[in-house]
């Protein structure tokens, strides 16, 4: 997702990151280095070196920080991003379970009731069209339990350039 613009809102102490159709706030307090009244932002721009998928800020002290759009989307719990992140994490775990199962791929496909093409789509981390249902069938086929837990979100987004 490309960033269209980024602005510093010092009154609210947030960066306002604009993407197609939305503006997402990103609090200064979640960033490193942290802009402050004593060390203000002197330069802020959408970074071409990050493929316009991130932005960079420079403080008066010379400290520089960069942040990718994914961190902004995660902080704001943007539903489409969180869905893709969940699918990616489940896919990585599915790959590990398949590799450690000791079962042949043909046997896993038979147990899951999937075609070879569907099996490989389920194991493709870049495929965002698969469903959680399909991955759950795959976990079951390799004798792995899936347990979802809900807990408070932890904010750890310190990204330096």
Short mmCIF file of C-alpha atoms in Angstrom, two decimals:
data_model
loop_
_atom_site.label_atom_id
_atom_site.label_comp_id
_atom_site.label_asym_id
_atom_site.label_seq_id
_atom_site.Cartn_x
_atom_site.Cartn_y
_atom_site.Cartn_z
CA UNK A 1 0.00 0.00 0.00
CA UNK A 2 1.50 3.30 -1.09
CA UNK A 3 1.53 6.34 1.15
CA UNK A 4 0.12 9.42 -0.55
CA UNK A 5 1.26 11.94 2.08
CA UNK A 6 2.38 12.25 5.68
CA UNK A 7 1.96 15.27 7.96
CA UNK A 8 3.14 16.04 11.47
CA UNK A 9 0.38 17.15 13.84
CA UNK A 10 2.34 18.49 16.80
CA UNK A 11 -0.80 19.50 18.69
CA UNK A 12 -2.05 15.89 18.73
CA UNK A 13 1.53 14.54 18.74
CA UNK A 14 0.87 12.18 15.81
CA UNK A 15 1.91 11.67 12.24
CA UNK A 16 -1.12 11.66 9.93
CA UNK A 17 -0.45 9.07 7.24
CA UNK A 18 -2.69 9.30 4.18
CA UNK A 19 -3.29 6.29 1.98
CA UNK A 20 -6.03 5.83 -0.61
CA UNK A 21 -9.31 6.66 1.08
CA UNK A 22 -8.07 6.99 4.69
CA UNK A 23 -5.82 8.90 7.05
CA UNK A 24 -4.23 6.90 9.87
CA UNK A 25 -2.76 8.52 13.00
CA UNK A 26 0.59 7.26 14.27
CA UNK A 27 1.47 8.60 17.75
CA UNK A 28 4.93 10.03 18.28
CA UNK A 29 5.13 8.07 21.55
CA UNK A 30 5.20 4.78 19.60
CA UNK A 31 8.24 5.80 17.57
CA UNK A 32 11.97 5.93 18.00
CA UNK A 33 13.43 8.50 17.85
CA UNK A 34 10.52 10.34 19.44
CA UNK A 35 9.87 13.92 18.31
CA UNK A 36 9.52 16.39 21.19
CA UNK A 37 9.38 20.12 21.83
CA UNK A 38 13.08 20.00 22.70
CA UNK A 39 13.95 17.93 19.61
CA UNK A 40 11.36 18.81 16.93
CA UNK A 41 10.92 17.42 13.45
CA UNK A 42 12.87 19.40 10.86
CA UNK A 43 12.18 17.15 7.89
CA UNK A 44 9.37 14.70 7.08
CA UNK A 45 8.75 12.93 3.78
CA UNK A 46 7.29 9.87 2.09
CA UNK A 47 10.42 7.84 1.40
CA UNK A 48 11.05 6.80 -2.21
CA UNK A 49 13.78 4.41 -0.98
CA UNK A 50 11.01 2.52 0.82
CA UNK A 51 8.96 2.34 -2.38
CA UNK A 52 6.62 5.04 -1.04
CA UNK A 53 5.46 2.40 1.47
CA UNK A 54 7.13 4.20 4.36
CA UNK A 55 8.08 7.61 5.62
CA UNK A 56 11.15 9.16 7.23
CA UNK A 57 11.54 11.96 9.73
CA UNK A 58 14.63 13.85 10.86
CA UNK A 59 14.89 15.60 14.23
CA UNK A 60 16.84 18.76 15.02
CA UNK A 61 19.40 16.61 16.90
CA UNK A 62 20.16 14.79 13.62
CA UNK A 63 18.45 11.56 14.67
CA UNK A 64 16.50 9.94 11.88
CA UNK A 65 13.71 7.40 11.92
CA UNK A 66 11.69 5.53 9.32
CA UNK A 67 8.46 3.61 9.54
CA UNK A 68 6.82 1.23 7.09
CA UNK A 69 3.09 1.48 6.35
CA UNK A 70 2.60 -2.02 7.79
CA UNK A 71 3.50 -0.69 11.26
CA UNK A 72 0.92 2.08 10.89
CA UNK A 73 -1.76 -0.36 9.73
CA UNK A 74 -0.95 -2.76 12.57
CA UNK A 75 -1.05 0.03 15.17
CA UNK A 76 -4.47 1.09 13.87
CA UNK A 77 -5.66 -2.54 13.69
CA UNK A 78 -6.79 -2.02 10.09
CA UNK A 79 -9.04 -5.07 9.43
CA UNK A 80 -7.78 -6.00 5.94
CA UNK A 81 -4.16 -5.79 7.07
CA UNK A 82 -4.87 -7.81 10.22
CA UNK A 83 -6.62 -10.50 8.13
CA UNK A 84 -3.63 -10.78 5.80
CA UNK A 85 -1.27 -10.91 8.79
CA UNK A 86 -3.31 -13.70 10.39
CA UNK A 87 -3.32 -15.70 7.14
CA UNK A 88 0.43 -15.21 6.74
CA UNK A 89 1.18 -16.34 10.32
CA UNK A 90 -1.11 -19.36 9.99
CA UNK A 91 0.54 -20.26 6.67
CA UNK A 92 4.03 -20.18 8.21
CA UNK A 93 2.82 -22.47 11.00
CA UNK A 94 1.12 -24.76 8.46
CA UNK A 95 4.37 -25.09 6.51
CA UNK A 96 6.20 -26.05 9.72
CA UNK A 97 3.50 -28.58 10.64
CA UNK A 98 3.54 -30.15 7.17
CA UNK A 99 7.34 -30.45 7.23
CA UNK A 100 7.43 -31.98 10.71
CA UNK A 101 4.41 -34.29 10.24
CA UNK A 102 6.35 -37.09 8.55
CA UNK A 103 3.40 -37.58 6.19
CA UNK A 104 3.74 -37.53 2.43
CA UNK A 105 2.19 -34.59 0.63
CA UNK A 106 -0.15 -36.97 -1.18
CA UNK A 107 -1.39 -38.36 2.16
CA UNK A 108 -1.89 -34.85 3.56
CA UNK A 109 -3.90 -33.87 0.46
CA UNK A 110 -6.03 -37.01 0.83
CA UNK A 111 -6.68 -36.35 4.53
CA UNK A 112 -7.52 -32.67 3.91
CA UNK A 113 -9.68 -33.46 0.89
CA UNK A 114 -7.80 -31.00 -1.30
CA UNK A 115 -6.38 -31.06 -4.78
CA UNK A 116 -2.63 -30.62 -5.33
CA UNK A 117 -3.24 -27.09 -6.66
CA UNK A 118 -5.28 -26.15 -3.60
CA UNK A 119 -2.70 -27.72 -1.27
CA UNK A 120 0.09 -25.61 -2.75
CA UNK A 121 -2.07 -22.46 -2.66
CA UNK A 122 -2.66 -23.07 1.05
CA UNK A 123 1.10 -23.28 1.61
CA UNK A 124 1.84 -20.14 -0.44
CA UNK A 125 2.53 -17.26 2.03
CA UNK A 126 1.80 -14.69 -0.68
CA UNK A 127 -1.67 -16.07 -1.44
CA UNK A 128 -4.15 -13.78 0.33
CA UNK A 129 -7.27 -15.35 -1.20
CA UNK A 130 -7.16 -18.54 0.85
CA UNK A 131 -9.48 -18.98 3.80
CA UNK A 132 -8.88 -19.79 7.43
CA UNK A 133 -11.21 -22.77 6.89
CA UNK A 134 -8.84 -24.27 4.33
CA UNK A 135 -5.87 -23.80 6.65
CA UNK A 136 -7.78 -25.38 9.55
CA UNK A 137 -8.49 -28.45 7.38
CA UNK A 138 -4.78 -28.62 6.58
CA UNK A 139 -3.81 -28.40 10.27
CA UNK A 140 -6.26 -31.18 11.06
CA UNK A 141 -4.79 -33.33 8.28
CA UNK A 142 -1.32 -33.11 9.83
CA UNK A 143 -2.64 -33.74 13.37
CA UNK A 144 -2.07 -30.21 14.67
CA UNK A 145 -4.42 -28.36 17.00
CA UNK A 146 -5.10 -24.68 16.47
CA UNK A 147 -5.93 -22.62 19.53
CA UNK A 148 -6.82 -18.95 19.15
CA UNK A 149 -6.31 -16.65 22.08
CA UNK A 150 -7.35 -13.08 22.62
CA UNK A 151 -5.10 -10.81 24.66
CA UNK A 152 -4.33 -7.12 24.93
CA UNK A 153 -2.40 -5.79 21.97
CA UNK A 154 1.23 -4.89 22.67
CA UNK A 155 2.67 -1.89 20.87
CA UNK A 156 6.34 -2.37 19.99
CA UNK A 157 7.01 -0.40 16.83
CA UNK A 158 10.51 0.96 17.28
CA UNK A 159 11.92 1.22 13.77
CA UNK A 160 15.07 3.09 12.96
CA UNK A 161 16.59 3.69 9.58
#
